[in-house]
Amino acid sequence: MSSDYPLLPDRHPQGDFFVCDIFDAAPKADIGAMEHPIFSLSTKPDTRPRKYEHNGISIEVKPSSDGLATVHDRDVLIYCISQLIKGMNEGREPQQIVRFQASDLLKATNRMITGRGYDLLKAAMERLAGTRISTNITTGGQEVFETFGLIERARIVRETRDGRMQEVEIKLSDWVFNAIRAHEVLTLSREYFRLRKPLERRIYELARKHCGRQKEWRVSLELLQKKCGSGSSMREFRRLVTTIADEDEKYGHMPDYEIRFEVEKDVLVVRSRGTVGPEVSEIATVVIPPLDADVYAMAREAAPGWDVRMIEHEWRSWTTEAPKNPEMAFLGFCRKWFERRGRP
């Protein structure tokens, strides 16, 4: 492959048997952060506070001494969101504290699993915890003006003798967690993690949010710069966008969308490649096969006193994605049903 090819190498191909399970959770990102310029595009410490206002939305982002959280730091949040959404689709209640193997995150997000990769992950968590956001963005149906970190805290639970982290524990902010519980997320292409440039990733996120499965989305360069949160001059920003569009025309490397720039109109044109499927929430009917007859006795133990056939009907209408193990998902639903309602 040419050395000037714009995508990063696929460091952990899915063909590797030992990492298949890691990729079961499709990458998911919260819509609020896809829509608004929360993350820095800089690859160097960005200590510039920023303020963004658009269509009634107000955002102030304040960095810590380590700088603002970057677009690449966002990989940590995407991984956590993906794992929780996968669990919800399998009938598990989401938890605000997420624990995972550091190596799993690095592999799933196409990062290096060297000592350098672990150091970068630790720095990313520090910036995510240190960046403070004040906003009135609505998540989970609530509009509350508040100030918060992108993550409340991060903790390395176990570390190897040579200093590499093994288990990591992250507590998500209420804002991010509310978005997860409300399924206010969109699926990203796995190729997102192979995009080298922060601006490429940001343009892809905006395309995913605004173009979706439509044929085309157009945005003026001025509004695009605002939505990207770029601190570059308009001239430099135009050059950067033009370079990305030219590379995409040559290599077709941008996931899901064709990116072109109309110089005479100063407009970015995004066209769907037809590879984006419907989100789970857009699927009208989920087909779940009949349950094993033995599961109903266990369901009665999980929800004593209740009509388990009625609970099954509620579970089938509630489920937004066919679980891999329907019996276990149904039993989990029964337990939560009983915990919340008690005996009838």
Tab-separated table of N, CA, C and O in Angstrom, residues 110-203:
chain	number	residue	atom	x	y	z
A	110	ASN	N	-8.261	0.363	17.315
A	110	ASN	CA	-7.143	0.327	16.365
A	110	ASN	C	-5.918	1.086	16.871
A	110	ASN	O	-5.205	1.733	16.120
A	111	ARG	N	-5.677	0.997	18.178
A	111	ARG	CA	-4.510	1.650	18.768
A	111	ARG	C	-3.371	0.656	18.983
A	111	ARG	O	-3.591	-0.555	18.997
A	112	MET	N	-2.202	1.194	19.211
A	112	MET	CA	-1.037	0.363	19.494
A	112	MET	C	-1.181	-0.269	20.882
A	112	MET	O	-1.685	0.367	21.805
A	113	ILE	N	-0.723	-1.515	21.024
A	113	ILE	CA	-0.762	-2.172	22.336
A	113	ILE	C	0.653	-2.252	22.917
A	113	ILE	O	0.989	-3.160	23.661
A	114	THR	N	1.431	-1.250	22.590
A	114	THR	CA	2.783	-1.105	23.147
A	114	THR	C	2.695	-0.238	24.405
A	114	THR	O	1.630	0.281	24.754
A	115	GLY	N	3.837	-0.070	25.074
A	115	GLY	CA	3.874	0.812	26.231
A	115	GLY	C	3.427	2.216	25.882
A	115	GLY	O	2.745	2.892	26.661
A	116	ARG	N	3.776	2.666	24.675
A	116	ARG	CA	3.358	3.984	24.204
A	116	ARG	C	1.838	4.072	24.105
A	116	ARG	O	1.226	5.075	24.469
A	117	GLY	N	1.215	2.992	23.639
A	117	GLY	CA	-0.249	2.974	23.531
A	117	GLY	C	-0.925	3.121	24.879
A	117	GLY	O	-1.921	3.843	25.020
A	118	TYR	N	-0.376	2.455	25.897
A	118	TYR	CA	-0.943	2.550	27.247
A	118	TYR	C	-0.728	3.951	27.834
A	118	TYR	O	-1.602	4.486	28.518
A	119	ASP	N	0.431	4.547	27.562
A	119	ASP	CA	0.701	5.908	28.039
A	119	ASP	C	-0.291	6.900	27.426
A	119	ASP	O	-0.795	7.800	28.110
A	120	LEU	N	-0.543	6.746	26.131
A	120	LEU	CA	-1.485	7.635	25.461
A	120	LEU	C	-2.899	7.469	26.006
A	120	LEU	O	-3.654	8.437	26.126
A	121	LEU	N	-3.266	6.226	26.345
A	121	LEU	CA	-4.587	5.977	26.915
A	121	LEU	C	-4.724	6.661	28.272
A	121	LEU	O	-5.760	7.270	28.580
A	122	LYS	N	-3.695	6.567	29.079
A	122	LYS	CA	-3.734	7.208	30.393
A	122	LYS	C	-3.866	8.722	30.255
A	122	LYS	O	-4.651	9.363	30.965
A	123	ALA	N	-3.119	9.310	29.322
A	123	ALA	CA	-3.201	10.756	29.091
A	123	ALA	C	-4.585	11.149	28.590
A	123	ALA	O	-5.118	12.207	28.971
A	124	ALA	N	-5.183	10.294	27.762
A	124	ALA	CA	-6.530	10.576	27.244
A	124	ALA	C	-7.542	10.623	28.381
A	124	ALA	O	-8.404	11.516	28.430
A	125	MET	N	-7.443	9.674	29.320
A	125	MET	CA	-8.383	9.657	30.444
A	125	MET	C	-8.209	10.883	31.325
A	125	MET	O	-9.196	11.430	31.841
A	126	GLU	N	-6.966	11.340	31.482
A	126	GLU	CA	-6.719	12.542	32.287
A	126	GLU	C	-7.344	13.770	31.636
A	126	GLU	O	-7.951	14.609	32.310
A	127	ARG	N	-7.232	13.889	30.309
A	127	ARG	CA	-7.834	15.039	29.625
A	127	ARG	C	-9.363	14.964	29.643
A	127	ARG	O	-10.045	15.978	29.797
A	128	LEU	N	-9.912	13.757	29.500
A	128	LEU	CA	-11.373	13.597	29.539
A	128	LEU	C	-11.925	14.005	30.900
A	128	LEU	O	-12.979	14.639	30.994
A	129	ALA	N	-11.223	13.631	31.960
A	129	ALA	CA	-11.679	13.981	33.315
A	129	ALA	C	-11.467	15.460	33.612
A	129	ALA	O	-12.234	16.063	34.375
A	130	GLY	N	-10.422	16.056	33.020
A	130	GLY	CA	-10.101	17.438	33.328
A	130	GLY	C	-10.866	18.468	32.524
A	130	GLY	O	-11.044	19.607	32.964
A	131	THR	N	-11.342	18.096	31.338
A	131	THR	CA	-12.097	19.039	30.506
A	131	THR	C	-13.474	19.265	31.110
A	131	THR	O	-14.203	18.316	31.379
A	132	ARG	N	-13.828	20.507	31.328
A	132	ARG	CA	-15.118	20.850	31.940
A	132	ARG	C	-16.022	21.487	30.890
A	132	ARG	O	-15.601	22.340	30.110
A	133	ILE	N	-17.276	21.082	30.896
A	133	ILE	CA	-18.251	21.567	29.925
A	133	ILE	C	-19.431	22.180	30.661
A	133	ILE	O	-19.950	21.599	31.617
A	134	SER	N	-19.848	23.357	30.214
A	134	SER	CA	-21.081	23.982	30.700
A	134	SER	C	-22.016	24.093	29.505
A	134	SER	O	-21.645	24.682	28.483
A	135	THR	N	-23.203	23.522	29.611
A	135	THR	CA	-24.097	23.491	28.457
A	135	THR	C	-25.549	23.320	28.874
A	135	THR	O	-25.840	22.886	29.987
A	136	ASN	N	-26.437	23.652	27.934
A	136	ASN	CA	-27.866	23.404	28.130
A	136	ASN	C	-28.373	22.354	27.149
A	136	ASN	O	-29.560	22.282	26.851
A	137	ILE	N	-27.459	21.523	26.617
A	137	ILE	CA	-27.866	20.458	25.694
A	137	ILE	C	-28.797	19.492	26.403
A	137	ILE	O	-28.582	19.126	27.556
A	138	THR	N	-29.823	19.059	25.700
A	138	THR	CA	-30.762	18.093	26.250
A	138	THR	C	-30.271	16.675	25.986
A	138	THR	O	-29.941	16.334	24.852
A	139	THR	N	-30.195	15.855	27.037
A	139	THR	CA	-29.943	14.423	26.865
A	139	THR	C	-30.968	13.678	27.695
A	139	THR	O	-31.284	14.070	28.814
A	140	GLY	N	-31.520	12.619	27.100
A	140	GLY	CA	-32.528	11.838	27.821
A	140	GLY	C	-33.797	12.619	28.093
A	140	GLY	O	-34.527	12.344	29.042
A	141	GLY	N	-34.106	13.625	27.240
A	141	GLY	CA	-35.352	14.367	27.395
A	141	GLY	C	-35.314	15.448	28.448
A	141	GLY	O	-36.341	16.052	28.764
A	142	GLN	N	-34.138	15.753	29.009
A	142	GLN	CA	-34.038	16.772	30.046
A	142	GLN	C	-33.087	17.868	29.603
A	142	GLN	O	-32.001	17.588	29.098
A	143	GLU	N	-33.518	19.130	29.753
A	143	GLU	CA	-32.632	20.259	29.488
A	143	GLU	C	-32.228	20.858	30.822
A	143	GLU	O	-33.044	21.427	31.535
A	144	VAL	N	-30.977	20.682	31.172
A	144	VAL	CA	-30.464	21.189	32.440
A	144	VAL	C	-29.151	21.895	32.139
A	144	VAL	O	-28.265	21.329	31.502
A	145	PHE	N	-29.039	23.144	32.579
A	145	PHE	CA	-27.767	23.832	32.401
A	145	PHE	C	-26.847	23.410	33.540
A	145	PHE	O	-27.159	23.623	34.712
A	146	GLU	N	-25.767	22.777	33.196
A	146	GLU	CA	-24.873	22.270	34.229
A	146	GLU	C	-23.433	22.246	33.743
A	146	GLU	O	-23.169	22.383	32.551
A	147	THR	N	-22.538	22.059	34.666
A	147	THR	CA	-21.111	21.947	34.372
A	147	THR	C	-20.634	20.571	34.797
A	147	THR	O	-20.974	20.102	35.879
A	148	PHE	N	-19.863	19.918	33.949
A	148	PHE	CA	-19.449	18.542	34.237
A	148	PHE	C	-18.194	18.200	33.440
A	148	PHE	O	-17.817	18.908	32.512
A	149	GLY	N	-17.553	17.116	33.818
A	149	GLY	CA	-16.456	16.552	33.039
A	149	GLY	C	-17.014	15.502	32.091
A	149	GLY	O	-18.099	14.970	32.302
A	150	LEU	N	-16.278	15.195	31.056
A	150	LEU	CA	-16.741	14.165	30.120
A	150	LEU	C	-16.774	12.802	30.798
A	150	LEU	O	-17.613	11.964	30.492
A	151	ILE	N	-15.846	12.562	31.715
A	151	ILE	CA	-15.938	11.422	32.615
A	151	ILE	C	-15.759	11.964	34.033
A	151	ILE	O	-15.056	12.958	34.245
A	152	GLU	N	-16.413	11.334	34.990
A	152	GLU	CA	-16.310	11.805	36.373
A	152	GLU	C	-14.965	11.408	36.983
A	152	GLU	O	-14.355	12.166	37.724
A	153	ARG	N	-14.529	10.208	36.644
A	153	ARG	CA	-13.227	9.771	37.154
A	153	ARG	C	-12.776	8.550	36.374
A	153	ARG	O	-13.574	7.880	35.710
A	154	ALA	N	-11.482	8.271	36.471
A	154	ALA	CA	-10.918	7.063	35.868
A	154	ALA	C	-9.963	6.442	36.885
A	154	ALA	O	-9.264	7.155	37.611
A	155	ARG	N	-9.965	5.132	36.939
A	155	ARG	CA	-9.124	4.440	37.925
A	155	ARG	C	-8.507	3.219	37.276
A	155	ARG	O	-9.187	2.461	36.580
A	156	ILE	N	-7.216	3.040	37.469
A	156	ILE	CA	-6.546	1.829	37.004
A	156	ILE	C	-6.663	0.803	38.119
A	156	ILE	O	-6.113	0.991	39.207
A	157	VAL	N	-7.411	-0.252	37.865
A	157	VAL	CA	-7.701	-1.245	38.900
A	157	VAL	C	-6.522	-2.185	39.099
A	157	VAL	O	-6.165	-2.528	40.218
A	158	ARG	N	-5.893	-2.616	38.019
A	158	ARG	CA	-4.718	-3.479	38.120
A	158	ARG	C	-3.676	-3.014	37.127
A	158	ARG	O	-3.983	-2.597	36.019
A	159	GLU	N	-2.431	-3.116	37.513
A	159	GLU	CA	-1.341	-2.701	36.650
A	159	GLU	C	-0.261	-3.778	36.688
A	159	GLU	O	-0.010	-4.383	37.727
A	160	THR	N	0.364	-4.033	35.550
A	160	THR	CA	1.396	-5.063	35.477
A	160	THR	C	2.686	-4.538	36.091
A	160	THR	O	2.852	-3.345	36.342
A	161	ARG	N	3.649	-5.440	36.282
A	161	ARG	CA	4.925	-5.049	36.900
A	161	ARG	C	5.688	-4.045	36.060
A	161	ARG	O	6.425	-3.216	36.588
A	162	ASP	N	5.524	-4.128	34.748
A	162	ASP	CA	6.254	-3.191	33.889
A	162	ASP	C	5.495	-1.885	33.690
A	162	ASP	O	5.868	-1.054	32.862
A	163	GLY	N	4.408	-1.681	34.468
A	163	GLY	CA	3.714	-0.397	34.435
A	163	GLY	C	2.551	-0.315	33.475
A	163	GLY	O	1.879	0.710	33.402
A	164	ARG	N	2.260	-1.384	32.730
A	164	ARG	CA	1.129	-1.345	31.801
A	164	ARG	C	-0.172	-1.609	32.558
A	164	ARG	O	-0.253	-2.529	33.361
A	165	MET	N	-1.159	-0.793	32.268
A	165	MET	CA	-2.452	-0.978	32.921
A	165	MET	C	-3.145	-2.215	32.357
A	165	MET	O	-3.012	-2.541	31.176
A	166	GLN	N	-3.875	-2.920	33.212
A	166	GLN	CA	-4.676	-4.052	32.764
A	166	GLN	C	-6.152	-3.709	32.844
A	166	GLN	O	-6.782	-3.430	31.835
A	167	GLU	N	-6.689	-3.691	34.043
A	167	GLU	CA	-8.099	-3.330	34.196
A	167	GLU	C	-8.243	-1.843	34.462
A	167	GLU	O	-7.489	-1.265	35.233
A	168	VAL	N	-9.228	-1.245	33.819
A	168	VAL	CA	-9.501	0.176	33.972
A	168	VAL	C	-10.963	0.336	34.367
A	168	VAL	O	-11.833	-0.419	33.913
A	169	GLU	N	-11.233	1.304	35.219
A	169	GLU	CA	-12.598	1.589	35.651
A	169	GLU	C	-12.878	3.071	35.386
A	169	GLU	O	-12.110	3.933	35.811
A	170	ILE	N	-13.957	3.346	34.668
A	170	ILE	CA	-14.319	4.718	34.326
A	170	ILE	C	-15.748	4.989	34.770
A	170	ILE	O	-16.648	4.181	34.523
A	171	LYS	N	-15.940	6.123	35.431
A	171	LYS	CA	-17.297	6.560	35.765
A	171	LYS	C	-17.690	7.655	34.777
A	171	LYS	O	-17.069	8.717	34.714
A	172	LEU	N	-18.730	7.375	33.994
A	172	LEU	CA	-19.188	8.324	32.987
A	172	LEU	C	-19.938	9.480	33.640
A	172	LEU	O	-20.535	9.326	34.708
A	173	SER	N	-19.938	10.628	32.987
A	173	SER	CA	-20.709	11.766	33.487
A	173	SER	C	-22.203	11.461	33.348
A	173	SER	O	-22.623	10.637	32.526
A	174	ASP	N	-23.017	12.138	34.167
A	174	ASP	CA	-24.476	11.978	34.067
A	174	ASP	C	-24.953	12.312	32.659
A	174	ASP	O	-25.866	11.675	32.133
A	175	TRP	N	-24.340	13.311	32.054
A	175	TRP	CA	-24.758	13.774	30.728
A	175	TRP	C	-24.593	12.674	29.682
A	175	TRP	O	-25.505	12.391	28.907
A	176	VAL	N	-23.433	12.038	29.679
A	176	VAL	CA	-23.186	10.947	28.734
A	176	VAL	C	-24.074	9.742	29.073
A	176	VAL	O	-24.662	9.114	28.186
A	177	PHE	N	-24.203	9.443	30.360
A	177	PHE	CA	-24.981	8.279	30.778
A	177	PHE	C	-26.459	8.450	30.424
A	177	PHE	O	-27.118	7.488	30.007
A	178	ASN	N	-26.991	9.657	30.568
A	178	ASN	CA	-28.389	9.912	30.188
A	178	ASN	C	-28.607	9.654	28.700
A	178	ASN	O	-29.642	9.112	28.291
A	179	ALA	N	-27.642	10.058	27.887
A	179	ALA	CA	-27.742	9.838	26.444
A	179	ALA	C	-27.749	8.345	26.122
A	179	ALA	O	-28.486	7.883	25.241
A	180	ILE	N	-26.946	7.567	26.839
A	180	ILE	CA	-26.893	6.117	26.617
A	180	ILE	C	-28.231	5.475	26.980
A	180	ILE	O	-28.791	4.699	26.205
A	181	ARG	N	-28.752	5.801	28.149
A	181	ARG	CA	-30.014	5.197	28.584
A	181	ARG	C	-31.165	5.550	27.655
A	181	ARG	O	-32.104	4.774	27.504
A	182	ALA	N	-31.100	6.732	27.036
A	182	ALA	CA	-32.156	7.152	26.116
A	182	ALA	C	-31.888	6.679	24.685
A	182	ALA	O	-32.635	7.022	23.777
A	183	HIS	N	-30.828	5.884	24.482
A	183	HIS	CA	-30.446	5.401	23.150
A	183	HIS	C	-30.202	6.561	22.189
A	183	HIS	O	-30.459	6.454	20.984
A	184	GLU	N	-29.691	7.700	22.706
A	184	GLU	CA	-29.370	8.846	21.854
A	184	GLU	C	-27.951	8.671	21.325
A	184	GLU	O	-27.023	9.410	21.656
A	185	VAL	N	-27.780	7.634	20.514
A	185	VAL	CA	-26.469	7.278	19.975
A	185	VAL	C	-26.622	6.891	18.510
A	185	VAL	O	-27.715	6.561	18.050
A	186	LEU	N	-25.530	6.949	17.784
A	186	LEU	CA	-25.504	6.497	16.402
A	186	LEU	C	-24.327	5.542	16.218
A	186	LEU	O	-23.297	5.675	16.874
A	187	THR	N	-24.491	4.602	15.300
A	187	THR	CA	-23.435	3.633	15.012
A	187	THR	C	-22.399	4.245	14.076
A	187	THR	O	-22.740	4.922	13.108
A	188	LEU	N	-21.134	4.013	14.384
A	188	LEU	CA	-20.037	4.485	13.548
A	188	LEU	C	-19.426	3.322	12.779
A	188	LEU	O	-19.477	2.172	13.221
A	189	SER	N	-18.821	3.632	11.655
A	189	SER	CA	-18.048	2.627	10.927
A	189	SER	C	-16.785	2.296	11.717
A	189	SER	O	-16.170	3.172	12.326
A	190	ARG	N	-16.368	1.023	11.687
A	190	ARG	CA	-15.114	0.660	12.344
A	190	ARG	C	-13.917	1.355	11.684
A	190	ARG	O	-12.868	1.537	12.302
A	191	GLU	N	-14.085	1.741	10.416
A	191	GLU	CA	-13.010	2.440	9.714
A	191	GLU	C	-12.767	3.830	10.298
A	191	GLU	O	-11.744	4.450	10.008
A	192	TYR	N	-13.687	4.321	11.102
A	192	TYR	CA	-13.502	5.610	11.794
A	192	TYR	C	-12.181	5.626	12.550
A	192	TYR	O	-11.474	6.639	12.565
A	193	PHE	N	-11.835	4.500	13.167
A	193	PHE	CA	-10.625	4.439	13.985
A	193	PHE	C	-9.350	4.381	13.142
A	193	PHE	O	-8.251	4.434	13.693
A	194	ARG	N	-9.500	4.260	11.830
A	194	ARG	CA	-8.335	4.269	10.954
A	194	ARG	C	-8.088	5.646	10.340
A	194	ARG	O	-7.070	5.844	9.666
A	195	LEU	N	-9.001	6.580	10.556
A	195	LEU	CA	-8.799	7.935	10.037
A	195	LEU	C	-7.670	8.608	10.812
A	195	LEU	O	-7.693	8.666	12.035
A	196	ARG	N	-6.690	9.121	10.096
A	196	ARG	CA	-5.505	9.694	10.736
A	196	ARG	C	-5.773	11.080	11.318
A	196	ARG	O	-5.357	11.396	12.424
A	197	LYS	N	-6.438	11.920	10.542
A	197	LYS	CA	-6.550	13.336	10.883
A	197	LYS	C	-7.767	13.598	11.772
A	197	LYS	O	-8.869	13.116	11.473
A	198	PRO	N	-7.584	14.372	12.845
A	198	PRO	CA	-8.736	14.723	13.685
A	198	PRO	C	-9.863	15.386	12.894
A	198	PRO	O	-11.044	15.111	13.151
A	199	LEU	N	-9.521	16.225	11.913
A	199	LEU	CA	-10.561	16.895	11.127
A	199	LEU	C	-11.343	15.893	10.284
A	199	LEU	O	-12.555	16.046	10.092
A	200	GLU	N	-10.681	14.839	9.783
A	200	GLU	CA	-11.396	13.792	9.047
A	200	GLU	C	-12.433	13.122	9.943
A	200	GLU	O	-13.577	12.887	9.532
A	201	ARG	N	-12.029	12.821	11.167
A	201	ARG	CA	-12.952	12.185	12.107
A	201	ARG	C	-14.129	13.100	12.420
A	201	ARG	O	-15.277	12.652	12.497
A	202	ARG	N	-13.840	14.383	12.591
A	202	ARG	CA	-14.910	15.325	12.909
A	202	ARG	C	-15.880	15.469	11.738
A	202	ARG	O	-17.103	15.509	11.927
A	203	ILE	N	-15.364	15.540	10.527
A	203	ILE	CA	-16.227	15.630	9.348
A	203	ILE	C	-17.069	14.369	9.216
A	203	ILE	O	-18.265	14.439	8.884
